[in-house]
């Protein structure tokens, strides 16, 4: 069964460093998303991406964050200068169309120290 | 944006018992999903159910779109059902899913 895959599963980084979280969405899907979940809290939307551009972003997704689809299979989230409060589980998701079922990857747990 | 309320926040069940989890939405949704978050943090898709009723084994879900709520039924619960259950909805004109705070289910032997 096709699935969304994320790498790495766990990343530890020092405050102020840049990190890139990687995702391979399901191959025939057109819509891609990043969400995050701070430990013990609910899952929050960051950004959606369609046709090589951002289609929607939340207030959380400020200038510190960027997304890119560098080739036909990968979808990345870059955090430019990490802060302690960026520590969270980051989920990538994809869906074949808008308003259809979204499938989530297993998550990348980011720890900023 | 849409507000999502889940109830109850916590639920403890004896193995074999049945349960009903509820999700209320502040506005109409075009998109509604139920997830189970396992102890490793993975979000497992349970149902995509913007309206109607679906069943998958011991789990079933019903969404009454006109009244803006959805229910998840778990029958004959097992210890492996433990974890956090989230519902999430997306409104018209929005690409995002808004998640509720979840129901933490603990099934004890």
CSV table of N, CA and C in Angstrom, one decimal, chain B:
chain,number,residue,atom,x,y,z
B,1,UNK,N,-11.5,30.6,11.6
B,1,UNK,CA,-11.5,29.2,11.2
B,1,UNK,C,-12.4,28.3,12.0
B,2,UNK,N,-12.5,27.1,11.5
B,2,UNK,CA,-13.3,26.1,12.2
B,2,UNK,C,-12.8,25.7,13.6
B,3,UNK,N,-13.7,25.6,14.5
B,3,UNK,CA,-13.3,25.1,15.9
B,3,UNK,C,-13.8,23.6,16.0
B,4,UNK,N,-13.0,22.8,16.6
B,4,UNK,CA,-13.3,21.4,16.7
B,4,UNK,C,-13.2,21.0,18.2
B,5,UNK,N,-14.3,20.5,18.7
B,5,UNK,CA,-14.4,20.0,20.1
B,5,UNK,C,-14.6,18.5,20.1
B,6,UNK,N,-13.7,17.9,20.9
B,6,UNK,CA,-13.8,16.4,21.1
B,6,UNK,C,-14.2,16.1,22.5
B,7,UNK,N,-15.0,15.0,22.7
B,7,UNK,CA,-15.4,14.6,24.0
B,7,UNK,C,-15.5,13.1,24.0
B,8,UNK,N,-15.2,12.4,25.2
B,8,UNK,CA,-14.6,13.1,26.3
B,8,UNK,C,-13.1,13.3,26.1
B,9,UNK,N,-12.5,14.0,26.9
B,9,UNK,CA,-11.0,14.2,26.8
B,9,UNK,C,-10.2,13.0,27.2
B,10,UNK,N,-10.7,12.2,28.2
B,10,UNK,CA,-10.1,11.0,28.6
B,10,UNK,C,-11.2,10.0,28.8
B,11,UNK,N,-10.8,8.7,28.6
B,11,UNK,CA,-11.7,7.6,28.7
B,11,UNK,C,-10.9,6.4,29.1
B,12,UNK,N,-11.4,5.7,30.2
B,12,UNK,CA,-10.7,4.5,30.6
B,12,UNK,C,-11.8,3.4,30.5
B,13,UNK,N,-11.4,2.3,29.8
B,13,UNK,CA,-12.4,1.2,29.6
B,13,UNK,C,-11.8,-0.1,30.0
B,14,UNK,N,-12.6,-1.0,30.4
B,14,UNK,CA,-12.2,-2.4,30.6
B,14,UNK,C,-12.2,-3.1,29.3
B,15,UNK,N,-11.3,-3.9,29.1
B,15,UNK,CA,-11.2,-4.7,27.8
B,15,UNK,C,-12.6,-5.4,27.5
B,16,UNK,N,-13.0,-5.2,26.3
B,16,UNK,CA,-14.3,-5.8,25.9
B,16,UNK,C,-15.5,-4.9,25.9
B,17,UNK,N,-15.3,-3.7,26.6
B,17,UNK,CA,-16.3,-2.7,26.6
B,17,UNK,C,-16.4,-1.9,25.3
B,18,UNK,N,-17.6,-1.3,25.1
B,18,UNK,CA,-17.8,-0.4,24.0
B,18,UNK,C,-17.7,1.0,24.3
B,19,UNK,N,-17.5,1.9,23.4
B,19,UNK,CA,-17.3,3.3,23.6
B,19,UNK,C,-17.8,4.1,22.4
B,20,UNK,N,-18.1,5.4,22.7
B,20,UNK,CA,-18.5,6.3,21.7
B,20,UNK,C,-17.7,7.6,21.9
B,21,UNK,N,-17.0,8.1,20.9
B,21,UNK,CA,-16.3,9.3,21.0
B,21,UNK,C,-17.0,10.3,20.1
B,22,UNK,N,-17.0,11.6,20.5
B,22,UNK,CA,-17.8,12.6,19.7
B,22,UNK,C,-16.9,13.7,19.3
B,23,UNK,N,-17.3,14.3,18.2
B,23,UNK,CA,-16.6,15.4,17.6
B,23,UNK,C,-17.6,16.4,17.1
B,24,UNK,N,-17.5,17.7,17.6
B,24,UNK,CA,-18.4,18.7,17.2
B,24,UNK,C,-17.7,19.8,16.4
B,25,UNK,N,-18.3,20.3,15.4
B,25,UNK,CA,-17.6,21.3,14.6
B,25,UNK,C,-18.4,22.6,14.7
B,26,UNK,N,-17.7,23.7,14.6
B,26,UNK,CA,-18.4,25.0,14.7
B,26,UNK,C,-19.0,25.5,13.4
B,27,UNK,N,-18.6,24.8,12.3
B,27,UNK,CA,-19.2,25.2,11.0
B,27,UNK,C,-19.2,24.0,10.1
B,28,UNK,N,-19.8,24.1,9.0
B,28,UNK,CA,-19.9,23.0,8.0
B,28,UNK,C,-18.5,22.6,7.6
B,29,UNK,N,-18.3,21.3,7.4
B,29,UNK,CA,-17.0,20.8,6.9
B,29,UNK,C,-17.2,20.0,5.6
B,30,UNK,N,-16.2,20.2,4.7
B,30,UNK,CA,-16.2,19.4,3.4
B,30,UNK,C,-15.4,18.1,3.6
B,31,UNK,N,-14.7,18.0,4.6
B,31,UNK,CA,-13.6,17.1,4.8
B,31,UNK,C,-13.6,16.7,6.2
B,32,UNK,N,-13.7,15.4,6.6
B,32,UNK,CA,-13.7,15.0,8.0
B,32,UNK,C,-13.0,13.7,8.1
B,33,UNK,N,-12.0,13.6,9.0
B,33,UNK,CA,-11.3,12.4,9.2
B,33,UNK,C,-11.1,12.0,10.6
B,34,UNK,N,-11.0,10.8,10.9
B,34,UNK,CA,-10.7,10.2,12.3
B,34,UNK,C,-9.4,9.6,12.2
B,35,UNK,N,-8.5,9.8,13.2
B,35,UNK,CA,-7.2,9.2,13.3
B,35,UNK,C,-7.0,8.6,14.7
B,36,UNK,N,-6.1,7.6,14.7
B,36,UNK,CA,-5.6,7.0,15.9
B,36,UNK,C,-4.1,7.3,16.0
B,37,UNK,N,-3.7,8.0,17.1
B,37,UNK,CA,-2.3,8.2,17.3
B,37,UNK,C,-1.8,7.1,18.2
B,38,UNK,N,-0.9,6.3,17.7
B,38,UNK,CA,-0.4,5.2,18.5
B,38,UNK,C,0.8,5.7,19.4
B,39,UNK,N,1.2,4.8,20.3
B,39,UNK,CA,2.2,5.2,21.3
B,39,UNK,C,3.5,5.7,20.7
B,40,UNK,N,3.8,5.4,19.4
B,40,UNK,CA,5.0,5.9,18.7
B,40,UNK,C,4.8,7.3,18.1
B,41,UNK,N,3.5,7.8,18.2
B,41,UNK,CA,3.2,9.1,17.6
B,41,UNK,C,2.7,9.1,16.2
B,42,UNK,N,2.6,7.9,15.6
B,42,UNK,CA,2.1,7.9,14.2
B,42,UNK,C,0.6,8.1,14.2
B,43,UNK,N,0.2,8.9,13.2
B,43,UNK,CA,-1.3,9.1,12.9
B,43,UNK,C,-1.8,8.1,11.9
B,44,UNK,N,-2.6,7.2,12.4
B,44,UNK,CA,-3.2,6.2,11.6
B,44,UNK,C,-4.6,6.6,11.1
B,45,UNK,N,-4.8,6.6,9.8
B,45,UNK,CA,-6.1,6.9,9.3
B,45,UNK,C,-7.1,5.8,9.7
B,46,UNK,N,-8.2,6.3,10.2
B,46,UNK,CA,-9.3,5.4,10.6
B,46,UNK,C,-10.4,5.5,9.5
B,47,UNK,N,-11.0,6.7,9.4
B,47,UNK,CA,-12.1,6.9,8.5
B,47,UNK,C,-11.9,8.3,7.8
B,48,UNK,N,-12.3,8.3,6.6
B,48,UNK,CA,-12.6,9.6,5.9
B,48,UNK,C,-14.1,9.6,5.7
B,49,UNK,N,-14.8,10.6,6.4
B,49,UNK,CA,-16.2,10.4,6.5
B,49,UNK,C,-16.9,11.8,6.6
B,50,UNK,N,-16.9,12.6,5.5
B,50,UNK,CA,-17.6,13.9,5.6
B,50,UNK,C,-19.1,13.8,5.8
B,51,UNK,N,-19.7,12.6,5.5
B,51,UNK,CA,-21.1,12.4,5.8
B,51,UNK,C,-21.3,10.9,5.8
B,52,UNK,N,-22.5,10.5,6.4
B,52,UNK,CA,-22.9,9.1,6.3
B,52,UNK,C,-22.2,8.2,7.4
B,53,UNK,N,-22.3,6.9,7.2
B,53,UNK,CA,-21.8,5.9,8.1
B,53,UNK,C,-20.8,4.9,7.4
B,54,UNK,N,-19.7,4.6,8.1
B,54,UNK,CA,-18.8,3.6,7.6
B,54,UNK,C,-18.4,2.6,8.7
B,55,UNK,N,-18.1,1.4,8.4
B,55,UNK,CA,-17.6,0.5,9.4
B,55,UNK,C,-16.4,-0.2,8.9
B,56,UNK,N,-15.5,-0.5,9.8
B,56,UNK,CA,-14.3,-1.2,9.5
B,56,UNK,C,-13.9,-2.1,10.7
B,57,UNK,N,-14.4,-3.4,10.7
B,57,UNK,CA,-14.2,-4.3,11.8
B,57,UNK,C,-14.9,-3.8,13.0
B,58,UNK,N,-14.2,-3.7,14.1
B,58,UNK,CA,-14.8,-3.3,15.4
B,58,UNK,C,-15.1,-1.8,15.4
B,59,UNK,N,-14.6,-1.0,14.5
B,59,UNK,CA,-14.8,0.4,14.5
B,59,UNK,C,-15.8,0.8,13.5
B,60,UNK,N,-16.6,1.8,13.8
B,60,UNK,CA,-17.5,2.4,12.9
B,60,UNK,C,-17.6,3.9,13.2
B,61,UNK,N,-18.0,4.7,12.2
B,61,UNK,CA,-18.2,6.1,12.4
B,61,UNK,C,-19.4,6.6,11.7
B,62,UNK,N,-20.0,7.7,12.2
B,62,UNK,CA,-21.1,8.3,11.6
B,62,UNK,C,-21.0,9.8,11.7
B,63,UNK,N,-21.2,10.5,10.6
B,63,UNK,CA,-21.2,11.9,10.5
B,63,UNK,C,-22.5,12.4,10.1
B,64,UNK,N,-23.1,13.3,10.9
B,64,UNK,CA,-24.3,14.0,10.6
B,64,UNK,C,-23.9,15.4,10.2
B,65,UNK,N,-23.7,15.6,8.9
B,65,UNK,CA,-23.1,16.9,8.4
B,65,UNK,C,-24.0,18.1,8.7
B,66,UNK,N,-25.4,17.9,8.6
B,66,UNK,CA,-26.3,19.0,8.8
B,66,UNK,C,-26.3,19.5,10.3
B,67,UNK,N,-25.9,18.6,11.2
B,67,UNK,CA,-25.8,19.0,12.6
B,67,UNK,C,-24.4,19.1,13.1
B,68,UNK,N,-23.4,19.0,12.2
B,68,UNK,CA,-22.0,19.3,12.5
B,68,UNK,C,-21.4,18.5,13.6
B,69,UNK,N,-21.7,17.2,13.5
B,69,UNK,CA,-21.0,16.4,14.5
B,69,UNK,C,-20.7,15.0,13.8
B,70,UNK,N,-19.7,14.3,14.5
B,70,UNK,CA,-19.3,13.0,14.0
B,70,UNK,C,-19.1,12.1,15.3
B,71,UNK,N,-19.4,10.9,15.2
B,71,UNK,CA,-19.2,9.9,16.2
B,71,UNK,C,-18.3,8.7,15.8
B,72,UNK,N,-17.5,8.3,16.7
B,72,UNK,CA,-16.6,7.1,16.4
B,72,UNK,C,-17.0,6.1,17.5
B,73,UNK,N,-17.4,4.9,17.0
B,73,UNK,CA,-17.8,3.8,17.9
B,73,UNK,C,-16.7,2.8,17.9
B,74,UNK,N,-16.3,2.4,19.1
B,74,UNK,CA,-15.4,1.3,19.2
B,74,UNK,C,-16.1,0.2,20.0
B,75,UNK,N,-16.2,-1.0,19.4
B,75,UNK,CA,-16.8,-2.1,20.1
B,75,UNK,C,-15.8,-3.1,20.5
B,76,UNK,N,-16.1,-3.9,21.6
B,76,UNK,CA,-15.3,-4.9,22.1
B,76,UNK,C,-13.8,-4.5,22.2
B,77,UNK,N,-13.6,-3.4,22.9
B,77,UNK,CA,-12.3,-2.8,22.9
B,77,UNK,C,-11.2,-3.7,23.4
B,78,UNK,N,-10.0,-3.5,22.8
B,78,UNK,CA,-8.8,-4.3,23.1
B,78,UNK,C,-7.7,-3.3,23.6
B,79,UNK,N,-6.7,-3.9,24.3
B,79,UNK,CA,-5.7,-3.0,24.9
B,79,UNK,C,-4.9,-2.3,23.7
B,80,UNK,N,-4.9,-2.9,22.6
B,80,UNK,CA,-4.2,-2.3,21.4
B,80,UNK,C,-5.0,-1.1,20.9
B,81,UNK,N,-6.2,-0.9,21.3
B,81,UNK,CA,-7.0,0.3,20.9
B,81,UNK,C,-6.5,1.6,21.7
B,82,UNK,N,-5.7,1.4,22.7
B,82,UNK,CA,-5.3,2.5,23.6
B,82,UNK,C,-4.5,3.5,22.7
B,83,UNK,N,-4.6,4.8,23.1
B,83,UNK,CA,-3.9,5.8,22.4
B,83,UNK,C,-4.8,7.0,22.3
B,84,UNK,N,-4.5,8.0,21.5
B,84,UNK,CA,-5.3,9.2,21.3
B,84,UNK,C,-6.0,9.2,20.0
B,85,UNK,N,-7.3,9.5,20.1
B,85,UNK,CA,-8.1,9.5,18.9
B,85,UNK,C,-8.4,11.0,18.5
B,86,UNK,N,-8.1,11.4,17.3
B,86,UNK,CA,-8.3,12.7,16.8
B,86,UNK,C,-9.3,12.7,15.7
B,87,UNK,N,-10.2,13.7,15.7
B,87,UNK,CA,-11.0,14.0,14.5
B,87,UNK,C,-10.4,15.3,14.0
B,88,UNK,N,-10.6,15.5,12.7
B,88,UNK,CA,-10.1,16.7,12.0
B,88,UNK,C,-11.1,17.0,10.9
B,89,UNK,N,-11.3,18.3,10.7
B,89,UNK,CA,-12.2,18.7,9.6
B,89,UNK,C,-11.6,19.9,8.8
B,90,UNK,N,-12.1,20.0,7.6
B,90,UNK,CA,-11.7,21.1,6.7
B,90,UNK,C,-12.9,21.8,6.2
B,91,UNK,N,-12.9,23.1,6.2
B,91,UNK,CA,-14.1,23.9,5.8
B,91,UNK,C,-14.0,24.3,4.3
B,92,UNK,N,-15.0,24.9,3.8
B,92,UNK,CA,-15.1,25.3,2.4
B,92,UNK,C,-14.0,26.4,2.2
B,93,UNK,N,-13.3,26.2,1.1
B,93,UNK,CA,-12.3,27.2,0.7
B,93,UNK,C,-11.0,27.1,1.5
B,94,UNK,N,-10.8,26.1,2.3
B,94,UNK,CA,-9.6,25.9,3.0
B,94,UNK,C,-9.0,24.6,2.7
B,95,UNK,N,-7.6,24.6,2.6
B,95,UNK,CA,-6.9,23.4,2.3
B,95,UNK,C,-6.6,22.6,3.6
B,96,UNK,N,-6.7,23.2,4.7
B,96,UNK,CA,-6.2,22.6,5.9
B,96,UNK,C,-7.2,21.8,6.6
B,97,UNK,N,-6.7,20.8,7.4
B,97,UNK,CA,-7.5,20.1,8.4
B,97,UNK,C,-7.3,20.7,9.8
B,98,UNK,N,-8.4,21.0,10.5
B,98,UNK,CA,-8.3,21.5,11.8
B,98,UNK,C,-8.6,20.4,12.8
B,99,UNK,N,-7.6,20.1,13.7
B,99,UNK,CA,-7.7,19.0,14.6
B,99,UNK,C,-8.4,19.4,15.9
B,100,UNK,N,-9.1,18.4,16.5
B,100,UNK,CA,-9.5,18.6,17.9
B,100,UNK,C,-8.3,18.2,18.8
B,101,UNK,N,-8.6,18.4,20.1
B,101,UNK,CA,-7.6,18.1,21.1
B,101,UNK,C,-7.4,16.6,21.4
B,102,UNK,N,-8.3,15.8,20.9
B,102,UNK,CA,-8.2,14.4,21.0
B,102,UNK,C,-8.9,13.8,22.2
B,103,UNK,N,-9.2,12.5,22.1
B,103,UNK,CA,-9.7,11.7,23.3
B,103,UNK,C,-8.6,10.7,23.6
B,104,UNK,N,-8.1,10.7,24.8
B,104,UNK,CA,-7.1,9.7,25.2
B,104,UNK,C,-7.8,8.5,25.8
B,105,UNK,N,-7.7,7.4,25.1
B,105,UNK,CA,-8.3,6.2,25.5
B,105,UNK,C,-7.3,5.2,26.1
B,106,UNK,N,-7.7,4.7,27.2
B,106,UNK,CA,-6.9,3.7,27.9
B,106,UNK,C,-7.8,2.5,28.1
B,107,UNK,N,-7.4,1.3,27.5
B,107,UNK,CA,-8.1,0.1,27.7
B,107,UNK,C,-7.3,-0.8,28.6
B,108,UNK,N,-7.9,-1.2,29.7
B,108,UNK,CA,-7.2,-2.0,30.7
B,108,UNK,C,-7.7,-3.4,30.7
B,109,UNK,N,-6.7,-4.4,30.9
B,109,UNK,CA,-7.1,-5.8,30.8
B,109,UNK,C,-8.1,-6.2,32.0
